[in-house]
Amino acid sequence: MSKLWGGRFTKQTNRLVEQYTASISFDKLLAEEDVQGSLAHVSMLGKCGILPEEDVEKIKEGLHTVLGQIRRGELEYSIENEDIHMNIEKQLIDEIGPIGGKLHTGRSRNDQVATDMHLYLRKRVVEFVGLLHDLQEALLEQARANQETILPGYTHLQRAQPILFAHHLMAYVSMFQRDIERLQDSYRRINVLPLGAGALAGTTFPIDRHYVAEQLHFDSVYENSLDAVSDRDFIIEFLADASILMMHLSRLSEELVLWSSTEFRFVELDDAFCTGSSIMPQKKNPDVPELVRGKTGRVYGNLMGLLTVLKSLPLAYNKDMQEDKEGMFDTVETLQGALKLFAPMIATMKVNREQMRDAVNKDFSNATDIADFLANKGMPFRQAHEVIGKTVLYCIQNNKFLLDLKLEEFKQFSSMFDESIYDVLQPEAVVNARNVYGGTASCQVTAAVVRAETRLAATADWVVEYTEKSK
Ligand code: ARG
């Protein structure tokens, strides 16, 4: 089969070279975007008088025919045609004859592939914001249902201070909000058109890049042709955003795994989201969060991979850059899988309120509050800390918790103690005493939920607007 670029060659390409250099096995995922970009490009060629309108119409029709074949799975890709761009162009020529060869006027695969990836990634970014919105919604739903649920809060994975379960969940809502904002911000840098940069230096044809940008809803056009074809920052940025997002998901995953263990029993994941063991009949394993935790590694790997590919690459296009795709596609797939499962898994998760409460009753997570009690009575906090340290030690030695102590026992440690200490030490009192903006007090958490609901509505609007814009 003759190559689209075969003119200056005297020999057939070595078969192994063909296999080694072809990208069609993975860049076929860019088929829709490739046709979309070509349609805008050829319209522009007509509008600028570079191609006669009848050729433009023929090419457009041909492109639609090829797109139909691709969608129906009828187009057989070949590695002889190396990548998606040449497979489509070749098929176009097969369909409409040599006129199809006019499509590539004033264009290079270098600006073409970059355009395809910009088109592809901006759609995915909008989808991810939508999926994050759904996950936040599921977390909010659980938070609303657990505004009175108290559990131990941890530092060093040691019980620290009691908190509302809603407060804990809302921490993740905040993290995912930053992920949303990062993705939304990155959209500005993705939504820039490289087409028209040619191979690297621009083109001799009197093209209109801004017209193409308008057709494809790009906000702007790359200012420098070398940069346009060499830039993969927007993919690196996406992989970085994805890495941070996966890091958040893996932290939540780890907590779900811990919380669903018999040792904690704080939550139970729905049967539909767990799997069993082939040998141990009693097992119900939290495979989904475990796998999300595990897959975080491959997303980080994809980020490091692309950073390393781009490191020290001279301008402009180098074949190395073909390595930008698999990591991006893999990250998209990994993220989609995780996010699509997480929202319903959180929504259906059963919360064992009694078990959480029981844990709070059997710990010293109210110790800070009696130190604060003494400090409020005028004892320097550092001294109060020491006094309560001794009180806790006494409890541990006598197998008691703070609320089990009689007033006389308290008084052994300080004469400042009085009956009101028993109210101060109640978990509800401990939680509600943290009535500071961003704290775990019930009214603060309620306010945080309301703020999050407002943001959620704004995100939903953004998704609708940008889905339209990214088509
Ligand atoms: N398949 C190539 C890639 O993904 C397309 C660009 C090829 N350009 C070239 N001059 N060989 O990077």
PDB file of C-alpha atoms in Angstrom, residues 191-424:
ATOM      1  CA  ASN A 191      -9.315  25.889  24.955  1.00  0.00           C
ATOM      2  CA  VAL A 192      -6.654  27.417  22.705  1.00  0.00           C
ATOM      3  CA  LEU A 193      -6.391  26.494  19.032  1.00  0.00           C
ATOM      4  CA  PRO A 194      -3.064  25.233  17.626  1.00  0.00           C
ATOM      5  CA  LEU A 195      -4.326  24.671  14.064  1.00  0.00           C
ATOM      6  CA  GLY A 196      -2.732  26.966  11.521  1.00  0.00           C
ATOM      7  CA  ALA A 197       0.711  26.567  13.031  1.00  0.00           C
ATOM      8  CA  GLY A 198       1.506  24.157  10.215  1.00  0.00           C
ATOM      9  CA  ALA A 199       4.450  21.856  10.819  1.00  0.00           C
ATOM     10  CA  LEU A 200       6.127  24.500  12.984  1.00  0.00           C
ATOM     11  CA  ALA A 201       6.438  27.836  11.226  1.00  0.00           C
ATOM     12  CA  GLY A 202       2.960  28.691   9.959  1.00  0.00           C
ATOM     13  CA  THR A 203       1.803  28.248   6.378  1.00  0.00           C
ATOM     14  CA  THR A 204       2.158  29.991   3.046  1.00  0.00           C
ATOM     15  CA  PHE A 205      -1.605  29.790   2.454  1.00  0.00           C
ATOM     16  CA  PRO A 206      -3.717  32.823   3.412  1.00  0.00           C
ATOM     17  CA  ILE A 207      -5.609  30.937   6.118  1.00  0.00           C
ATOM     18  CA  ASP A 208      -7.807  32.437   8.826  1.00  0.00           C
ATOM     19  CA  ARG A 209      -6.998  30.827  12.136  1.00  0.00           C
ATOM     20  CA  HIS A 210      -9.504  32.894  14.069  1.00  0.00           C
ATOM     21  CA  TYR A 211     -12.291  31.707  11.823  1.00  0.00           C
ATOM     22  CA  VAL A 212     -11.348  28.083  12.629  1.00  0.00           C
ATOM     23  CA  ALA A 213     -11.229  28.957  16.316  1.00  0.00           C
ATOM     24  CA  GLU A 214     -14.706  30.391  16.101  1.00  0.00           C
ATOM     25  CA  GLN A 215     -16.030  27.317  14.288  1.00  0.00           C
ATOM     26  CA  LEU A 216     -14.620  25.057  16.979  1.00  0.00           C
ATOM     27  CA  HIS A 217     -15.533  27.328  19.934  1.00  0.00           C
ATOM     28  CA  PHE A 218     -11.950  27.973  20.935  1.00  0.00           C
ATOM     29  CA  ASP A 219     -11.545  31.101  23.045  1.00  0.00           C
ATOM     30  CA  SER A 220      -8.195  31.953  21.516  1.00  0.00           C
ATOM     31  CA  VAL A 221      -5.473  30.912  19.092  1.00  0.00           C
ATOM     32  CA  TYR A 222      -1.872  29.981  19.941  1.00  0.00           C
ATOM     33  CA  GLU A 223       0.211  33.094  19.539  1.00  0.00           C
ATOM     34  CA  ASN A 224       3.372  31.321  18.430  1.00  0.00           C
ATOM     35  CA  SER A 225       3.419  28.544  15.855  1.00  0.00           C
ATOM     36  CA  LEU A 226       6.387  26.724  17.428  1.00  0.00           C
ATOM     37  CA  ASP A 227       4.704  26.778  20.804  1.00  0.00           C
ATOM     38  CA  ALA A 228       1.406  25.651  19.281  1.00  0.00           C
ATOM     39  CA  VAL A 229       2.831  22.353  18.018  1.00  0.00           C
ATOM     40  CA  SER A 230       5.258  21.775  20.899  1.00  0.00           C
ATOM     41  CA  ASP A 231       3.010  22.526  23.827  1.00  0.00           C
ATOM     42  CA  ARG A 232       1.786  19.628  25.897  1.00  0.00           C
ATOM     43  CA  ASP A 233       1.485  21.660  29.113  1.00  0.00           C
ATOM     44  CA  PHE A 234      -2.267  21.354  28.935  1.00  0.00           C
ATOM     45  CA  ILE A 235      -2.017  17.560  29.112  1.00  0.00           C
ATOM     46  CA  ILE A 236       0.568  17.667  31.898  1.00  0.00           C
ATOM     47  CA  GLU A 237      -1.689  20.041  33.774  1.00  0.00           C
ATOM     48  CA  PHE A 238      -4.610  17.686  33.331  1.00  0.00           C
ATOM     49  CA  LEU A 239      -2.498  14.772  34.581  1.00  0.00           C
ATOM     50  CA  ALA A 240      -1.429  16.864  37.574  1.00  0.00           C
ATOM     51  CA  ASP A 241      -5.026  17.785  38.351  1.00  0.00           C
ATOM     52  CA  ALA A 242      -5.965  14.132  37.934  1.00  0.00           C
ATOM     53  CA  SER A 243      -3.159  13.089  40.288  1.00  0.00           C
ATOM     54  CA  ILE A 244      -4.348  15.435  43.008  1.00  0.00           C
ATOM     55  CA  LEU A 245      -7.901  14.242  42.513  1.00  0.00           C
ATOM     56  CA  MET A 246      -6.815  10.596  42.737  1.00  0.00           C
ATOM     57  CA  MET A 247      -4.838  11.426  45.863  1.00  0.00           C
ATOM     58  CA  HIS A 248      -8.058  12.749  47.408  1.00  0.00           C
ATOM     59  CA  LEU A 249      -9.996   9.699  46.281  1.00  0.00           C
ATOM     60  CA  SER A 250      -7.313   7.416  47.695  1.00  0.00           C
ATOM     61  CA  ARG A 251      -7.496   9.101  51.091  1.00  0.00           C
ATOM     62  CA  LEU A 252     -11.245   8.645  51.149  1.00  0.00           C
ATOM     63  CA  SER A 253     -10.735   5.079  49.931  1.00  0.00           C
ATOM     64  CA  GLU A 254      -8.338   4.351  52.750  1.00  0.00           C
ATOM     65  CA  GLU A 255     -10.851   5.652  55.285  1.00  0.00           C
ATOM     66  CA  LEU A 256     -13.631   3.556  53.764  1.00  0.00           C
ATOM     67  CA  VAL A 257     -11.445   0.469  53.946  1.00  0.00           C
ATOM     68  CA  LEU A 258     -10.572   1.184  57.568  1.00  0.00           C
ATOM     69  CA  TRP A 259     -14.094   2.138  58.577  1.00  0.00           C
ATOM     70  CA  SER A 260     -15.604  -0.996  57.062  1.00  0.00           C
ATOM     71  CA  SER A 261     -13.180  -3.286  58.912  1.00  0.00           C
ATOM     72  CA  THR A 262     -14.474  -5.237  61.901  1.00  0.00           C
ATOM     73  CA  GLU A 263     -12.072  -3.216  64.049  1.00  0.00           C
ATOM     74  CA  PHE A 264     -13.951  -0.001  63.234  1.00  0.00           C
ATOM     75  CA  ARG A 265     -17.366  -1.026  61.875  1.00  0.00           C
ATOM     76  CA  PHE A 266     -18.205   2.666  61.324  1.00  0.00           C
ATOM     77  CA  VAL A 267     -19.696   2.105  57.887  1.00  0.00           C
ATOM     78  CA  GLU A 268     -20.878  -0.724  55.723  1.00  0.00           C
ATOM     79  CA  LEU A 269     -20.584  -0.504  51.965  1.00  0.00           C
ATOM     80  CA  ASP A 270     -23.552  -1.799  50.042  1.00  0.00           C
ATOM     81  CA  ASP A 271     -23.331  -5.416  48.872  1.00  0.00           C
ATOM     82  CA  ALA A 272     -23.598  -4.205  45.286  1.00  0.00           C
ATOM     83  CA  PHE A 273     -20.279  -2.397  45.706  1.00  0.00           C
ATOM     84  CA  CYS A 274     -18.321  -5.189  47.381  1.00  0.00           C
ATOM     85  CA  THR A 275     -16.967  -8.548  46.328  1.00  0.00           C
ATOM     86  CA  GLY A 276     -16.391 -11.885  48.025  1.00  0.00           C
ATOM     87  CA  SER A 277     -13.549 -14.300  48.512  1.00  0.00           C
ATOM     88  CA  SER A 278     -13.117 -17.513  46.555  1.00  0.00           C
ATOM     89  CA  ILE A 279     -12.064 -19.382  49.688  1.00  0.00           C
ATOM     90  CA  MET A 280     -13.359 -17.551  52.762  1.00  0.00           C
ATOM     91  CA  PRO A 281     -17.156 -17.600  52.709  1.00  0.00           C
ATOM     92  CA  GLN A 282     -17.535 -14.882  55.331  1.00  0.00           C
ATOM     93  CA  LYS A 283     -15.597 -12.243  53.398  1.00  0.00           C
ATOM     94  CA  LYS A 284     -17.043  -9.032  52.032  1.00  0.00           C
ATOM     95  CA  ASN A 285     -14.200  -7.050  50.563  1.00  0.00           C
ATOM     96  CA  PRO A 286     -14.106  -3.319  49.810  1.00  0.00           C
ATOM     97  CA  ASP A 287     -12.518  -3.928  46.397  1.00  0.00           C
ATOM     98  CA  VAL A 288     -13.631  -0.656  44.847  1.00  0.00           C
ATOM     99  CA  PRO A 289     -11.910   1.705  47.290  1.00  0.00           C
ATOM    100  CA  GLU A 290      -8.901  -0.617  47.404  1.00  0.00           C
ATOM    101  CA  LEU A 291      -8.582  -0.528  43.641  1.00  0.00           C
ATOM    102  CA  VAL A 292      -9.037   3.241  43.489  1.00  0.00           C
ATOM    103  CA  ARG A 293      -6.269   3.511  46.078  1.00  0.00           C
ATOM    104  CA  GLY A 294      -4.123   1.222  43.944  1.00  0.00           C
ATOM    105  CA  LYS A 295      -4.881   2.914  40.640  1.00  0.00           C
ATOM    106  CA  THR A 296      -3.734   6.228  42.068  1.00  0.00           C
ATOM    107  CA  GLY A 297      -0.235   4.935  41.352  1.00  0.00           C
ATOM    108  CA  ARG A 298      -0.785   4.612  37.620  1.00  0.00           C
ATOM    109  CA  VAL A 299      -2.179   8.138  37.387  1.00  0.00           C
ATOM    110  CA  TYR A 300       0.894   9.533  39.173  1.00  0.00           C
ATOM    111  CA  GLY A 301       2.970   7.378  36.833  1.00  0.00           C
ATOM    112  CA  ASN A 302       1.287   8.887  33.790  1.00  0.00           C
ATOM    113  CA  LEU A 303       2.107  12.377  35.065  1.00  0.00           C
ATOM    114  CA  MET A 304       5.750  11.504  35.676  1.00  0.00           C
ATOM    115  CA  GLY A 305       5.868   9.714  32.332  1.00  0.00           C
ATOM    116  CA  LEU A 306       4.772  12.706  30.303  1.00  0.00           C
ATOM    117  CA  LEU A 307       6.883  15.178  32.262  1.00  0.00           C
ATOM    118  CA  THR A 308       9.846  12.971  31.470  1.00  0.00           C
ATOM    119  CA  VAL A 309       8.947  12.632  27.782  1.00  0.00           C
ATOM    120  CA  LEU A 310       8.816  16.412  27.429  1.00  0.00           C
ATOM    121  CA  LYS A 311      11.920  17.101  29.479  1.00  0.00           C
ATOM    122  CA  SER A 312      14.750  18.444  27.291  1.00  0.00           C
ATOM    123  CA  LEU A 313      12.833  18.001  24.039  1.00  0.00           C
ATOM    124  CA  PRO A 314      14.000  20.533  21.504  1.00  0.00           C
ATOM    125  CA  LEU A 315      11.396  22.570  19.639  1.00  0.00           C
ATOM    126  CA  ALA A 316       9.277  21.867  17.774  1.00  0.00           C
ATOM    127  CA  TYR A 317       7.519  18.540  17.137  1.00  0.00           C
ATOM    128  CA  ASN A 318       9.441  15.354  17.896  1.00  0.00           C
ATOM    129  CA  LYS A 319       8.102  11.848  17.502  1.00  0.00           C
ATOM    130  CA  ASP A 320       8.640  11.383  21.236  1.00  0.00           C
ATOM    131  CA  MET A 321       5.507  13.451  21.642  1.00  0.00           C
ATOM    132  CA  GLN A 322       3.362  10.643  20.300  1.00  0.00           C
ATOM    133  CA  GLU A 323       3.941   9.188  23.782  1.00  0.00           C
ATOM    134  CA  ASP A 324       1.605  11.852  25.173  1.00  0.00           C
ATOM    135  CA  LYS A 325      -1.519   9.885  24.381  1.00  0.00           C
ATOM    136  CA  GLU A 326      -1.652   6.542  26.143  1.00  0.00           C
ATOM    137  CA  GLY A 327      -1.062   8.053  29.571  1.00  0.00           C
ATOM    138  CA  MET A 328      -3.742  10.638  28.922  1.00  0.00           C
ATOM    139  CA  PHE A 329      -6.279   8.069  27.723  1.00  0.00           C
ATOM    140  CA  ASP A 330      -5.405   5.750  30.582  1.00  0.00           C
ATOM    141  CA  THR A 331      -5.853   8.563  33.084  1.00  0.00           C
ATOM    142  CA  VAL A 332      -9.208   9.511  31.583  1.00  0.00           C
ATOM    143  CA  GLU A 333     -10.385   5.911  31.800  1.00  0.00           C
ATOM    144  CA  THR A 334      -9.068   5.445  35.335  1.00  0.00           C
ATOM    145  CA  LEU A 335     -10.722   8.622  36.555  1.00  0.00           C
ATOM    146  CA  GLN A 336     -14.014   7.865  34.855  1.00  0.00           C
ATOM    147  CA  GLY A 337     -14.089   4.396  36.412  1.00  0.00           C
ATOM    148  CA  ALA A 338     -13.348   5.695  39.901  1.00  0.00           C
ATOM    149  CA  LEU A 339     -15.703   8.671  39.854  1.00  0.00           C
ATOM    150  CA  LYS A 340     -18.625   6.801  38.318  1.00  0.00           C
ATOM    151  CA  LEU A 341     -18.430   4.221  41.113  1.00  0.00           C
ATOM    152  CA  PHE A 342     -17.709   6.530  43.990  1.00  0.00           C
ATOM    153  CA  ALA A 343     -20.874   8.616  43.905  1.00  0.00           C
ATOM    154  CA  PRO A 344     -23.316   5.685  44.142  1.00  0.00           C
ATOM    155  CA  MET A 345     -21.033   3.833  46.559  1.00  0.00           C
ATOM    156  CA  ILE A 346     -21.080   6.786  48.957  1.00  0.00           C
ATOM    157  CA  ALA A 347     -24.809   7.328  48.445  1.00  0.00           C
ATOM    158  CA  THR A 348     -25.626   3.714  49.371  1.00  0.00           C
ATOM    159  CA  MET A 349     -23.136   3.417  52.239  1.00  0.00           C
ATOM    160  CA  LYS A 350     -24.692   2.502  55.577  1.00  0.00           C
ATOM    161  CA  VAL A 351     -23.464   4.558  58.516  1.00  0.00           C
ATOM    162  CA  ASN A 352     -23.284   2.742  61.870  1.00  0.00           C
ATOM    163  CA  ARG A 353     -24.151   5.664  64.104  1.00  0.00           C
ATOM    164  CA  GLU A 354     -24.245   3.608  67.326  1.00  0.00           C
ATOM    165  CA  GLN A 355     -20.853   2.128  66.649  1.00  0.00           C
ATOM    166  CA  MET A 356     -19.365   5.576  66.072  1.00  0.00           C
ATOM    167  CA  ARG A 357     -21.047   6.878  69.196  1.00  0.00           C
ATOM    168  CA  ASP A 358     -19.822   3.912  71.196  1.00  0.00           C
ATOM    169  CA  ALA A 359     -16.282   4.649  70.112  1.00  0.00           C
ATOM    170  CA  VAL A 360     -16.611   8.238  71.332  1.00  0.00           C
ATOM    171  CA  ASN A 361     -17.964   7.095  74.693  1.00  0.00           C
ATOM    172  CA  LYS A 362     -14.955   4.867  75.178  1.00  0.00           C
ATOM    173  CA  ASP A 363     -12.136   7.266  74.600  1.00  0.00           C
ATOM    174  CA  PHE A 364     -10.397  10.319  75.956  1.00  0.00           C
ATOM    175  CA  SER A 365     -11.222  12.557  73.045  1.00  0.00           C
ATOM    176  CA  ASN A 366     -12.891  14.986  75.480  1.00  0.00           C
ATOM    177  CA  ALA A 367      -9.640  15.542  77.373  1.00  0.00           C
ATOM    178  CA  THR A 368      -8.860  18.841  75.605  1.00  0.00           C
ATOM    179  CA  ASP A 369     -12.192  20.131  76.812  1.00  0.00           C
ATOM    180  CA  ILE A 370     -11.432  19.716  80.494  1.00  0.00           C
ATOM    181  CA  ALA A 371      -8.083  21.348  79.973  1.00  0.00           C
ATOM    182  CA  ASP A 372      -9.987  24.234  78.348  1.00  0.00           C
ATOM    183  CA  PHE A 373     -12.401  24.124  81.342  1.00  0.00           C
ATOM    184  CA  LEU A 374      -9.552  24.739  83.779  1.00  0.00           C
ATOM    185  CA  ALA A 375      -7.995  27.339  81.497  1.00  0.00           C
ATOM    186  CA  ASN A 376     -11.329  29.169  81.437  1.00  0.00           C
ATOM    187  CA  LYS A 377     -11.246  29.184  85.226  1.00  0.00           C
ATOM    188  CA  GLY A 378      -7.913  30.978  85.130  1.00  0.00           C
ATOM    189  CA  MET A 379      -5.355  28.159  85.214  1.00  0.00           C
ATOM    190  CA  PRO A 380      -2.617  28.684  82.582  1.00  0.00           C
ATOM    191  CA  PHE A 381      -3.356  26.265  79.711  1.00  0.00           C
ATOM    192  CA  ARG A 382       0.056  24.595  79.934  1.00  0.00           C
ATOM    193  CA  GLN A 383      -0.584  23.785  83.620  1.00  0.00           C
ATOM    194  CA  ALA A 384      -4.125  22.601  82.830  1.00  0.00           C
ATOM    195  CA  HIS A 385      -2.648  20.298  80.160  1.00  0.00           C
ATOM    196  CA  GLU A 386      -0.368  18.760  82.796  1.00  0.00           C
ATOM    197  CA  VAL A 387      -3.218  18.335  85.291  1.00  0.00           C
ATOM    198  CA  ILE A 388      -5.434  16.595  82.734  1.00  0.00           C
ATOM    199  CA  GLY A 389      -2.536  14.449  81.577  1.00  0.00           C
ATOM    200  CA  LYS A 390      -2.292  13.166  85.126  1.00  0.00           C
ATOM    201  CA  THR A 391      -6.076  12.724  85.297  1.00  0.00           C
ATOM    202  CA  VAL A 392      -6.053  10.647  82.098  1.00  0.00           C
ATOM    203  CA  LEU A 393      -3.191   8.544  83.433  1.00  0.00           C
ATOM    204  CA  TYR A 394      -5.200   7.928  86.611  1.00  0.00           C
ATOM    205  CA  CYS A 395      -8.165   6.845  84.461  1.00  0.00           C
ATOM    206  CA  ILE A 396      -6.033   4.474  82.390  1.00  0.00           C
ATOM    207  CA  GLN A 397      -4.538   2.939  85.550  1.00  0.00           C
ATOM    208  CA  ASN A 398      -7.991   2.510  87.044  1.00  0.00           C
ATOM    209  CA  ASN A 399      -9.699   1.358  83.873  1.00  0.00           C
ATOM    210  CA  LYS A 400     -12.057   4.325  83.692  1.00  0.00           C
ATOM    211  CA  PHE A 401     -13.002   7.097  81.275  1.00  0.00           C
ATOM    212  CA  LEU A 402     -13.231  10.756  82.255  1.00  0.00           C
ATOM    213  CA  LEU A 403     -17.012  10.691  82.559  1.00  0.00           C
ATOM    214  CA  ASP A 404     -16.746   7.757  85.006  1.00  0.00           C
ATOM    215  CA  LEU A 405     -14.821   9.814  87.573  1.00  0.00           C
ATOM    216  CA  LYS A 406     -16.577  11.087  90.683  1.00  0.00           C
ATOM    217  CA  LEU A 407     -16.223  14.768  91.529  1.00  0.00           C
ATOM    218  CA  GLU A 408     -13.949  13.871  94.483  1.00  0.00           C
ATOM    219  CA  GLU A 409     -11.672  12.017  92.102  1.00  0.00           C
ATOM    220  CA  PHE A 410     -11.507  15.077  89.834  1.00  0.00           C
ATOM    221  CA  LYS A 411     -10.798  17.251  92.820  1.00  0.00           C
ATOM    222  CA  GLN A 412      -7.677  15.224  93.670  1.00  0.00           C
ATOM    223  CA  PHE A 413      -6.166  16.862  90.571  1.00  0.00           C
ATOM    224  CA  SER A 414      -7.536  20.389  90.967  1.00  0.00           C
ATOM    225  CA  SER A 415      -9.838  22.146  93.362  1.00  0.00           C
ATOM    226  CA  MET A 416     -11.188  24.128  90.408  1.00  0.00           C
ATOM    227  CA  PHE A 417     -13.367  21.224  89.259  1.00  0.00           C
ATOM    228  CA  ASP A 418     -17.098  21.439  89.979  1.00  0.00           C
ATOM    229  CA  GLU A 419     -20.310  19.656  88.879  1.00  0.00           C
ATOM    230  CA  SER A 420     -20.467  21.508  85.563  1.00  0.00           C
ATOM    231  CA  ILE A 421     -17.560  19.411  84.311  1.00  0.00           C
ATOM    232  CA  TYR A 422     -19.999  16.578  83.533  1.00  0.00           C
ATOM    233  CA  ASP A 423     -21.858  18.758  81.022  1.00  0.00           C
ATOM    234  CA  VAL A 424     -18.643  19.983  79.468  1.00  0.00           C
TER     235      VAL A 424
END
